Amino acid sequence: QVSLAESGGGLVQAGGSLRLSCAASGSVVGINVMGWYRQAPGKQRELVADISKGGSTNYADSVKGRFTISRDNAPNTVFLQMNSLKPEDTAVYYCNAAGLWYSSWFDGRDYWGQGTQVTVSS
């Protein structure tokens, strides 16, 4: 089992920046994919960005050129640098970890953090 602890959310004016962090704790030795999703009120949860253990990234069209995802593999931590924030970026942001390697077994399930609120005022 892994726990994901998010930090870095908050209130910012449009055009501002925030940096989200998510650290995985537990006896996991590697994570295939780590990413960020978001859910705005009344909307479905959507992928913001994800990154593989090897560094391959994937972004939602709405954040390309503004957000940058990165990770450290030791310890397993993922970051989301959010620049040029817009009011439509307001949402709860969730960290995700998929494909966990332990010393003697593999867990293919998805795990989620508790979420961190990002609010962008106009």
mmCIF file of N, CA and C in Angstrom:
data_model
loop_
_atom_site.group_PDB
_atom_site.id
_atom_site.type_symbol
_atom_site.label_atom_id
_atom_site.label_comp_id
_atom_site.label_asym_id
_atom_site.label_seq_id
_atom_site.Cartn_x
_atom_site.Cartn_y
_atom_site.Cartn_z
ATOM 1 N N GLN A 1 0.857 -1.185 0.000
ATOM 2 C CA GLN A 1 0.000 0.000 0.000
ATOM 3 C C GLN A 1 0.894 1.236 0.000
ATOM 4 N N VAL A 2 0.436 2.279 -0.680
ATOM 5 C CA VAL A 2 1.190 3.522 -0.752
ATOM 6 C C VAL A 2 0.288 4.662 -0.327
ATOM 7 N N SER A 3 0.872 5.666 0.292
ATOM 8 C CA SER A 3 0.154 6.896 0.614
ATOM 9 C C SER A 3 0.742 8.028 -0.207
ATOM 10 N N LEU A 4 -0.142 8.883 -0.709
ATOM 11 C CA LEU A 4 0.284 10.016 -1.519
ATOM 12 C C LEU A 4 -0.071 11.296 -0.776
ATOM 13 N N ALA A 5 0.915 12.110 -0.508
ATOM 14 C CA ALA A 5 0.713 13.353 0.248
ATOM 15 C C ALA A 5 0.966 14.544 -0.656
ATOM 16 N N GLU A 6 -0.082 15.325 -0.890
ATOM 17 C CA GLU A 6 0.001 16.488 -1.777
ATOM 18 C C GLU A 6 0.210 17.757 -0.970
ATOM 19 N N SER A 7 0.843 18.728 -1.598
ATOM 20 C CA SER A 7 1.011 20.041 -0.991
ATOM 21 C C SER A 7 1.162 21.082 -2.092
ATOM 22 N N GLY A 8 0.945 22.345 -1.728
ATOM 23 C CA GLY A 8 1.212 23.431 -2.659
ATOM 24 C C GLY A 8 0.014 24.138 -3.238
ATOM 25 N N GLY A 9 -1.184 23.680 -2.949
ATOM 26 C CA GLY A 9 -2.355 24.370 -3.472
ATOM 27 C C GLY A 9 -2.566 25.697 -2.765
ATOM 28 N N GLY A 10 -3.548 26.448 -3.253
ATOM 29 C CA GLY A 10 -3.852 27.715 -2.630
ATOM 30 C C GLY A 10 -4.627 28.631 -3.540
ATOM 31 N N LEU A 11 -4.667 29.900 -3.144
ATOM 32 C CA LEU A 11 -5.379 30.938 -3.888
ATOM 33 C C LEU A 11 -4.363 31.833 -4.583
ATOM 34 N N VAL A 12 -4.575 32.083 -5.861
ATOM 35 C CA VAL A 12 -3.655 32.915 -6.638
ATOM 36 C C VAL A 12 -4.458 33.726 -7.642
ATOM 37 N N GLN A 13 -3.935 34.888 -7.995
ATOM 38 C CA GLN A 13 -4.591 35.696 -9.018
ATOM 39 C C GLN A 13 -4.283 35.160 -10.404
ATOM 40 N N ALA A 14 -5.176 35.448 -11.335
ATOM 41 C CA ALA A 14 -4.944 35.044 -12.723
ATOM 42 C C ALA A 14 -3.598 35.576 -13.198
ATOM 43 N N GLY A 15 -2.879 34.710 -13.908
ATOM 44 C CA GLY A 15 -1.545 35.050 -14.365
ATOM 45 C C GLY A 15 -0.445 34.631 -13.414
ATOM 46 N N GLY A 16 -0.815 34.229 -12.224
ATOM 47 C CA GLY A 16 0.155 33.809 -11.220
ATOM 48 C C GLY A 16 0.601 32.366 -11.393
ATOM 49 N N SER A 17 1.395 31.919 -10.433
ATOM 50 C CA SER A 17 1.974 30.581 -10.492
ATOM 51 C C SER A 17 1.802 29.853 -9.161
ATOM 52 N N LEU A 18 1.742 28.548 -9.250
ATOM 53 C CA LEU A 18 1.749 27.665 -8.086
ATOM 54 C C LEU A 18 2.546 26.426 -8.450
ATOM 55 N N ARG A 19 3.111 25.788 -7.423
ATOM 56 C CA ARG A 19 3.837 24.533 -7.622
ATOM 57 C C ARG A 19 3.248 23.503 -6.680
ATOM 58 N N LEU A 20 2.745 22.419 -7.241
ATOM 59 C CA LEU A 20 2.199 21.316 -6.463
ATOM 60 C C LEU A 20 3.260 20.226 -6.317
ATOM 61 N N SER A 21 3.249 19.583 -5.161
ATOM 62 C CA SER A 21 4.142 18.461 -4.910
ATOM 63 C C SER A 21 3.340 17.291 -4.383
ATOM 64 N N CYS A 22 3.812 16.097 -4.680
ATOM 65 C CA CYS A 22 3.161 14.885 -4.189
ATOM 66 C C CYS A 22 4.248 13.862 -3.901
ATOM 67 N N ALA A 23 4.302 13.431 -2.655
ATOM 68 C CA ALA A 23 5.300 12.448 -2.246
ATOM 69 C C ALA A 23 4.625 11.132 -1.918
ATOM 70 N N ALA A 24 5.168 10.051 -2.447
ATOM 71 C CA ALA A 24 4.663 8.712 -2.165
ATOM 72 C C ALA A 24 5.450 8.114 -1.014
ATOM 73 N N SER A 25 4.736 7.599 -0.033
ATOM 74 C CA SER A 25 5.391 6.961 1.108
ATOM 75 C C SER A 25 4.950 5.512 1.199
ATOM 76 N N GLY A 26 5.713 4.726 1.897
ATOM 77 C CA GLY A 26 5.462 3.297 1.988
ATOM 78 C C GLY A 26 6.686 2.558 1.484
ATOM 79 N N SER A 27 6.552 1.249 1.314
ATOM 80 C CA SER A 27 7.710 0.444 0.934
ATOM 81 C C SER A 27 7.854 0.292 -0.583
ATOM 82 N N VAL A 28 7.172 1.140 -1.328
ATOM 83 C CA VAL A 28 7.264 1.075 -2.789
ATOM 84 C C VAL A 28 8.668 1.469 -3.241
ATOM 85 N N VAL A 29 9.206 0.742 -4.209
ATOM 86 C CA VAL A 29 10.558 1.034 -4.696
ATOM 87 C C VAL A 29 10.534 1.697 -6.064
ATOM 88 N N GLY A 30 9.382 1.654 -6.743
ATOM 89 C CA GLY A 30 9.282 2.305 -8.040
ATOM 90 C C GLY A 30 7.823 2.459 -8.442
ATOM 91 N N ILE A 31 7.534 3.488 -9.207
ATOM 92 C CA ILE A 31 6.173 3.749 -9.675
ATOM 93 C C ILE A 31 6.233 4.008 -11.169
ATOM 94 N N ASN A 32 5.447 3.259 -11.940
ATOM 95 C CA ASN A 32 5.496 3.396 -13.395
ATOM 96 C C ASN A 32 5.090 4.784 -13.867
ATOM 97 N N VAL A 33 3.922 5.240 -13.444
ATOM 98 C CA VAL A 33 3.409 6.528 -13.902
ATOM 99 C C VAL A 33 2.883 7.315 -12.707
ATOM 100 N N MET A 34 3.268 8.568 -12.637
ATOM 101 C CA MET A 34 2.708 9.483 -11.637
ATOM 102 C C MET A 34 2.106 10.661 -12.375
ATOM 103 N N GLY A 35 1.024 11.179 -11.840
ATOM 104 C CA GLY A 35 0.380 12.264 -12.554
ATOM 105 C C GLY A 35 -0.528 13.101 -11.694
ATOM 106 N N TRP A 36 -1.102 14.091 -12.328
ATOM 107 C CA TRP A 36 -2.051 14.992 -11.700
ATOM 108 C C TRP A 36 -3.350 15.018 -12.481
ATOM 109 N N TYR A 37 -4.433 14.918 -11.754
ATOM 110 C CA TYR A 37 -5.770 15.068 -12.303
ATOM 111 C C TYR A 37 -6.431 16.232 -11.574
ATOM 112 N N ARG A 38 -7.518 16.742 -12.137
ATOM 113 C CA ARG A 38 -8.255 17.793 -11.450
ATOM 114 C C ARG A 38 -9.750 17.608 -11.655
ATOM 115 N N GLN A 39 -10.486 18.122 -10.693
ATOM 116 C CA GLN A 39 -11.935 18.049 -10.777
ATOM 117 C C GLN A 39 -12.522 19.374 -10.316
ATOM 118 N N ALA A 40 -13.194 20.038 -11.235
ATOM 119 C CA ALA A 40 -13.879 21.284 -10.923
ATOM 120 C C ALA A 40 -15.310 20.962 -10.513
ATOM 121 N N PRO A 41 -15.962 21.845 -9.780
ATOM 122 C CA PRO A 41 -17.344 21.594 -9.345
ATOM 123 C C PRO A 41 -18.262 21.305 -10.525
ATOM 124 N N GLY A 42 -19.005 20.220 -10.415
ATOM 125 C CA GLY A 42 -19.942 19.851 -11.459
ATOM 126 C C GLY A 42 -19.339 19.209 -12.683
ATOM 127 N N LYS A 43 -18.034 18.958 -12.660
ATOM 128 C CA LYS A 43 -17.366 18.371 -13.811
ATOM 129 C C LYS A 43 -16.709 17.060 -13.432
ATOM 130 N N GLN A 44 -16.380 16.274 -14.439
ATOM 131 C CA GLN A 44 -15.691 15.008 -14.216
ATOM 132 C C GLN A 44 -14.203 15.249 -13.963
ATOM 133 N N ARG A 45 -13.602 14.321 -13.266
ATOM 134 C CA ARG A 45 -12.164 14.391 -13.053
ATOM 135 C C ARG A 45 -11.460 14.209 -14.392
ATOM 136 N N GLU A 46 -10.446 15.027 -14.637
ATOM 137 C CA GLU A 46 -9.744 14.970 -15.915
ATOM 138 C C GLU A 46 -8.240 14.944 -15.689
ATOM 139 N N LEU A 47 -7.540 14.326 -16.634
ATOM 140 C CA LEU A 47 -6.079 14.306 -16.585
ATOM 141 C C LEU A 47 -5.536 15.695 -16.872
ATOM 142 N N VAL A 48 -4.596 16.124 -16.047
ATOM 143 C CA VAL A 48 -3.863 17.364 -16.293
ATOM 144 C C VAL A 48 -2.532 17.028 -16.972
ATOM 145 N N ALA A 49 -1.772 16.156 -16.341
ATOM 146 C CA ALA A 49 -0.482 15.749 -16.890
ATOM 147 C C ALA A 49 -0.027 14.500 -16.170
ATOM 148 N N ASP A 50 0.748 13.672 -16.878
ATOM 149 C CA ASP A 50 1.383 12.550 -16.213
ATOM 150 C C ASP A 50 2.783 12.345 -16.775
ATOM 151 N N ILE A 51 3.564 11.554 -16.044
ATOM 152 C CA ILE A 51 4.956 11.352 -16.413
ATOM 153 C C ILE A 51 5.353 9.936 -16.047
ATOM 154 N N SER A 52 6.029 9.270 -16.960
ATOM 155 C CA SER A 52 6.469 7.905 -16.720
ATOM 156 C C SER A 52 7.756 7.898 -15.914
ATOM 157 N N LYS A 53 8.129 6.720 -15.453
ATOM 158 C CA LYS A 53 9.365 6.589 -14.692
ATOM 159 C C LYS A 53 10.564 7.004 -15.535
ATOM 160 N N GLY A 54 10.448 6.817 -16.840
ATOM 161 C CA GLY A 54 11.525 7.187 -17.740
ATOM 162 C C GLY A 54 11.526 8.638 -18.161
ATOM 163 N N GLY A 55 10.471 9.375 -17.761
ATOM 164 C CA GLY A 55 10.437 10.797 -18.047
ATOM 165 C C GLY A 55 9.542 11.219 -19.195
ATOM 166 N N SER A 56 8.837 10.295 -19.827
ATOM 167 C CA SER A 56 7.902 10.663 -20.887
ATOM 168 C C SER A 56 6.695 11.359 -20.280
ATOM 169 N N THR A 57 6.279 12.461 -20.902
ATOM 170 C CA THR A 57 5.194 13.270 -20.339
ATOM 171 C C THR A 57 3.995 13.321 -21.272
ATOM 172 N N ASN A 58 2.866 13.622 -20.679
ATOM 173 C CA ASN A 58 1.603 13.731 -21.399
ATOM 174 C C ASN A 58 0.819 14.858 -20.744
ATOM 175 N N TYR A 59 0.306 15.803 -21.551
ATOM 176 C CA TYR A 59 -0.415 16.953 -21.019
ATOM 177 C C TYR A 59 -1.794 17.088 -21.656
ATOM 178 N N ALA A 60 -2.731 17.598 -20.890
ATOM 179 C CA ALA A 60 -4.003 18.016 -21.457
ATOM 180 C C ALA A 60 -3.763 19.219 -22.353
ATOM 181 N N ASP A 61 -4.518 19.319 -23.433
ATOM 182 C CA ASP A 61 -4.334 20.440 -24.357
ATOM 183 C C ASP A 61 -4.504 21.780 -23.655
ATOM 184 N N SER A 62 -5.377 21.831 -22.680
ATOM 185 C CA SER A 62 -5.696 23.094 -22.016
ATOM 186 C C SER A 62 -4.547 23.640 -21.165
ATOM 187 N N VAL A 63 -3.555 22.806 -20.861
ATOM 188 C CA VAL A 63 -2.455 23.263 -20.001
ATOM 189 C C VAL A 63 -1.110 23.269 -20.714
ATOM 190 N N LYS A 64 -1.068 22.776 -21.928
ATOM 191 C CA LYS A 64 0.202 22.741 -22.660
ATOM 192 C C LYS A 64 0.797 24.143 -22.783
ATOM 193 N N GLY A 65 2.082 24.228 -22.518
ATOM 194 C CA GLY A 65 2.775 25.506 -22.586
ATOM 195 C C GLY A 65 2.684 26.322 -21.312
ATOM 196 N N ARG A 66 1.830 25.922 -20.379
ATOM 197 C CA ARG A 66 1.682 26.655 -19.117
ATOM 198 C C ARG A 66 2.113 25.819 -17.918
ATOM 199 N N PHE A 67 1.842 24.520 -17.964
ATOM 200 C CA PHE A 67 2.149 23.633 -16.843
ATOM 201 C C PHE A 67 3.322 22.727 -17.229
ATOM 202 N N THR A 68 4.131 22.393 -16.226
ATOM 203 C CA THR A 68 5.233 21.466 -16.430
ATOM 204 C C THR A 68 5.236 20.428 -15.325
ATOM 205 N N ILE A 69 5.227 19.159 -15.709
ATOM 206 C CA ILE A 69 5.278 18.068 -14.749
ATOM 207 C C ILE A 69 6.700 17.528 -14.706
ATOM 208 N N SER A 70 7.149 17.158 -13.514
ATOM 209 C CA SER A 70 8.466 16.564 -13.343
ATOM 210 C C SER A 70 8.393 15.599 -12.166
ATOM 211 N N ARG A 71 9.424 14.766 -12.021
ATOM 212 C CA ARG A 71 9.428 13.812 -10.919
ATOM 213 C C ARG A 71 10.834 13.473 -10.504
ATOM 214 N N ASP A 72 10.959 13.048 -9.262
ATOM 215 C CA ASP A 72 12.151 12.406 -8.736
ATOM 216 C C ASP A 72 11.779 10.963 -8.464
ATOM 217 N N ASN A 73 12.614 10.033 -8.861
ATOM 218 C CA ASN A 73 12.312 8.624 -8.644
ATOM 219 C C ASN A 73 12.823 8.097 -7.298
ATOM 220 N N ALA A 74 13.674 8.871 -6.635
ATOM 221 C CA ALA A 74 14.166 8.459 -5.330
ATOM 222 C C ALA A 74 14.343 9.685 -4.456
ATOM 223 N N PRO A 75 13.362 10.043 -3.625
ATOM 224 C CA PRO A 75 12.124 9.278 -3.411
ATOM 225 C C PRO A 75 11.102 9.535 -4.516
ATOM 226 N N ASN A 76 10.039 8.780 -4.518
ATOM 227 C CA ASN A 76 9.001 8.918 -5.535
ATOM 228 C C ASN A 76 8.158 10.155 -5.273
ATOM 229 N N THR A 77 8.489 11.206 -5.988
ATOM 230 C CA THR A 77 7.829 12.489 -5.833
ATOM 231 C C THR A 77 7.521 13.062 -7.209
ATOM 232 N N VAL A 78 6.352 13.661 -7.334
ATOM 233 C CA VAL A 78 5.973 14.286 -8.587
ATOM 234 C C VAL A 78 5.595 15.741 -8.314
ATOM 235 N N PHE A 79 5.957 16.602 -9.264
ATOM 236 C CA PHE A 79 5.720 18.029 -9.129
ATOM 237 C C PHE A 79 4.909 18.539 -10.320
ATOM 238 N N LEU A 80 4.142 19.594 -10.085
ATOM 239 C CA LEU A 80 3.435 20.251 -11.168
ATOM 240 C C LEU A 80 3.653 21.746 -11.020
ATOM 241 N N GLN A 81 4.431 22.314 -11.916
ATOM 242 C CA GLN A 81 4.642 23.753 -11.946
ATOM 243 C C GLN A 81 3.567 24.362 -12.829
ATOM 244 N N MET A 82 2.770 25.220 -12.251
ATOM 245 C CA MET A 82 1.646 25.815 -12.965
ATOM 246 C C MET A 82 1.892 27.308 -13.115
ATOM 247 N N ASN A 83 2.054 27.758 -14.348
ATOM 248 C CA ASN A 83 2.273 29.164 -14.653
ATOM 249 C C ASN A 83 1.106 29.719 -15.460
ATOM 250 N N SER A 84 1.023 31.024 -15.515
ATOM 251 C CA SER A 84 -0.031 31.690 -16.293
ATOM 252 C C SER A 84 -1.401 31.113 -15.961
ATOM 253 N N LEU A 85 -1.671 30.988 -14.693
ATOM 254 C CA LEU A 85 -2.922 30.359 -14.259
ATOM 255 C C LEU A 85 -4.129 31.187 -14.666
ATOM 256 N N LYS A 86 -5.194 30.460 -14.985
ATOM 257 C CA LYS A 86 -6.446 31.070 -15.423
ATOM 258 C C LYS A 86 -7.565 30.675 -14.463
ATOM 259 N N PRO A 87 -8.623 31.462 -14.383
ATOM 260 C CA PRO A 87 -9.744 31.071 -13.508
ATOM 261 C C PRO A 87 -10.286 29.681 -13.817
ATOM 262 N N GLU A 88 -10.234 29.279 -15.076
ATOM 263 C CA GLU A 88 -10.739 27.956 -15.428
ATOM 264 C C GLU A 88 -9.827 26.815 -14.950
ATOM 265 N N ASP A 89 -8.677 27.139 -14.384
ATOM 266 C CA ASP A 89 -7.829 26.120 -13.770
ATOM 267 C C ASP A 89 -8.269 25.810 -12.341
ATOM 268 N N THR A 90 -9.228 26.567 -11.837
ATOM 269 C CA THR A 90 -9.720 26.342 -10.482
ATOM 270 C C THR A 90 -10.328 24.951 -10.369
ATOM 271 N N ALA A 91 -9.848 24.180 -9.397
ATOM 272 C CA ALA A 91 -10.292 22.802 -9.220
ATOM 273 C C ALA A 91 -9.575 22.200 -8.010
ATOM 274 N N VAL A 92 -10.018 21.032 -7.632
ATOM 275 C CA VAL A 92 -9.243 20.212 -6.699
ATOM 276 C C VAL A 92 -8.300 19.356 -7.536
ATOM 277 N N TYR A 93 -7.031 19.410 -7.210
ATOM 278 C CA TYR A 93 -6.006 18.678 -7.951
ATOM 279 C C TYR A 93 -5.616 17.432 -7.157
ATOM 280 N N TYR A 94 -5.636 16.297 -7.846
ATOM 281 C CA TYR A 94 -5.350 15.003 -7.223
ATOM 282 C C TYR A 94 -4.086 14.401 -7.811
ATOM 283 N N CYS A 95 -3.246 13.907 -6.946
ATOM 284 C CA CYS A 95 -2.067 13.150 -7.362
ATOM 285 C C CYS A 95 -2.478 11.694 -7.610
ATOM 286 N N ASN A 96 -1.877 11.097 -8.616
ATOM 287 C CA ASN A 96 -2.166 9.704 -8.970
ATOM 288 C C ASN A 96 -0.870 8.929 -9.136
ATOM 289 N N ALA A 97 -0.880 7.703 -8.686
ATOM 290 C CA ALA A 97 0.254 6.795 -8.893
ATOM 291 C C ALA A 97 -0.286 5.492 -9.456
ATOM 292 N N ALA A 98 0.302 5.010 -10.531
ATOM 293 C CA ALA A 98 -0.169 3.810 -11.193
ATOM 294 C C ALA A 98 0.995 2.879 -11.491
ATOM 295 N N GLY A 99 0.837 1.606 -11.123
ATOM 296 C CA GLY A 99 1.892 0.631 -11.384
ATOM 297 C C GLY A 99 3.012 0.731 -10.386
ATOM 298 N N LEU A 100 2.815 0.103 -9.235
ATOM 299 C CA LEU A 100 3.767 0.214 -8.133
ATOM 300 C C LEU A 100 4.620 -1.046 -8.018
ATOM 301 N N TRP A 101 5.916 -0.837 -7.921
ATOM 302 C CA TRP A 101 6.851 -1.950 -7.752
ATOM 303 C C TRP A 101 7.332 -2.013 -6.309
ATOM 304 N N TYR A 102 7.228 -3.199 -5.730
ATOM 305 C CA TYR A 102 7.782 -3.455 -4.410
ATOM 306 C C TYR A 102 8.961 -4.408 -4.591
ATOM 307 N N SER A 103 9.617 -4.732 -3.518
ATOM 308 C CA SER A 103 10.836 -5.547 -3.637
ATOM 309 C C SER A 103 10.558 -6.924 -4.217
ATOM 310 N N SER A 104 9.332 -7.451 -3.967
ATOM 311 C CA SER A 104 9.065 -8.812 -4.436
ATOM 312 C C SER A 104 7.743 -8.952 -5.162
ATOM 313 N N TRP A 105 7.045 -7.847 -5.438
ATOM 314 C CA TRP A 105 5.792 -7.957 -6.169
ATOM 315 C C TRP A 105 5.412 -6.645 -6.829
ATOM 316 N N PHE A 106 4.435 -6.737 -7.738
ATOM 317 C CA PHE A 106 3.955 -5.601 -8.511
ATOM 318 C C PHE A 106 2.468 -5.384 -8.235
ATOM 319 N N ASP A 107 2.102 -4.128 -8.018
ATOM 320 C CA ASP A 107 0.710 -3.757 -7.770
ATOM 321 C C ASP A 107 0.253 -2.883 -8.927
ATOM 322 N N GLY A 108 -0.652 -3.396 -9.740
ATOM 323 C CA GLY A 108 -1.084 -2.653 -10.922
ATOM 324 C C GLY A 108 -2.205 -1.663 -10.698
ATOM 325 N N ARG A 109 -2.627 -1.477 -9.459
ATOM 326 C CA ARG A 109 -3.758 -0.595 -9.178
ATOM 327 C C ARG A 109 -3.356 0.883 -9.210
ATOM 328 N N ASP A 110 -4.383 1.720 -9.319
ATOM 329 C CA ASP A 110 -4.206 3.166 -9.215
ATOM 330 C C ASP A 110 -4.389 3.590 -7.767
ATOM 331 N N TYR A 111 -3.597 4.566 -7.344
ATOM 332 C CA TYR A 111 -3.757 5.147 -6.021
ATOM 333 C C TYR A 111 -3.901 6.663 -6.166
ATOM 334 N N TRP A 112 -4.659 7.243 -5.220
ATOM 335 C CA TRP A 112 -4.961 8.675 -5.295
ATOM 336 C C TRP A 112 -4.612 9.379 -3.994
ATOM 337 N N GLY A 113 -4.198 10.643 -4.122
ATOM 338 C CA GLY A 113 -4.048 11.478 -2.962
ATOM 339 C C GLY A 113 -5.399 12.047 -2.546
ATOM 340 N N GLN A 114 -5.388 12.807 -1.444
ATOM 341 C CA GLN A 114 -6.622 13.375 -0.914
ATOM 342 C C GLN A 114 -7.094 14.584 -1.712
ATOM 343 N N GLY A 115 -6.208 15.194 -2.454
ATOM 344 C CA GLY A 115 -6.569 16.365 -3.248
ATOM 345 C C GLY A 115 -6.137 17.655 -2.571
ATOM 346 N N THR A 116 -5.793 18.634 -3.399
ATOM 347 C CA THR A 116 -5.439 19.953 -2.894
ATOM 348 C C THR A 116 -6.157 21.004 -3.743
ATOM 349 N N GLN A 117 -6.742 21.977 -3.092
ATOM 350 C CA GLN A 117 -7.549 22.978 -3.782
ATOM 351 C C GLN A 117 -6.656 24.032 -4.424
ATOM 352 N N VAL A 118 -6.935 24.311 -5.687
ATOM 353 C CA VAL A 118 -6.303 25.418 -6.398
ATOM 354 C C VAL A 118 -7.417 26.359 -6.840
ATOM 355 N N THR A 119 -7.328 27.614 -6.423
ATOM 356 C CA THR A 119 -8.324 28.610 -6.776
ATOM 357 C C THR A 119 -7.632 29.784 -7.449
ATOM 358 N N VAL A 120 -8.096 30.118 -8.649
ATOM 359 C CA VAL A 120 -7.508 31.224 -9.405
ATOM 360 C C VAL A 120 -8.566 32.318 -9.539
ATOM 361 N N SER A 121 -8.278 33.463 -8.989
ATOM 362 C CA SER A 121 -9.230 34.567 -9.036
ATOM 363 C C SER A 121 -8.965 35.440 -10.262
ATOM 364 N N SER A 122 -10.036 35.997 -10.782
ATOM 365 C CA SER A 122 -9.912 36.848 -11.986
ATOM 366 C C SER A 122 -9.627 38.291 -11.619
#
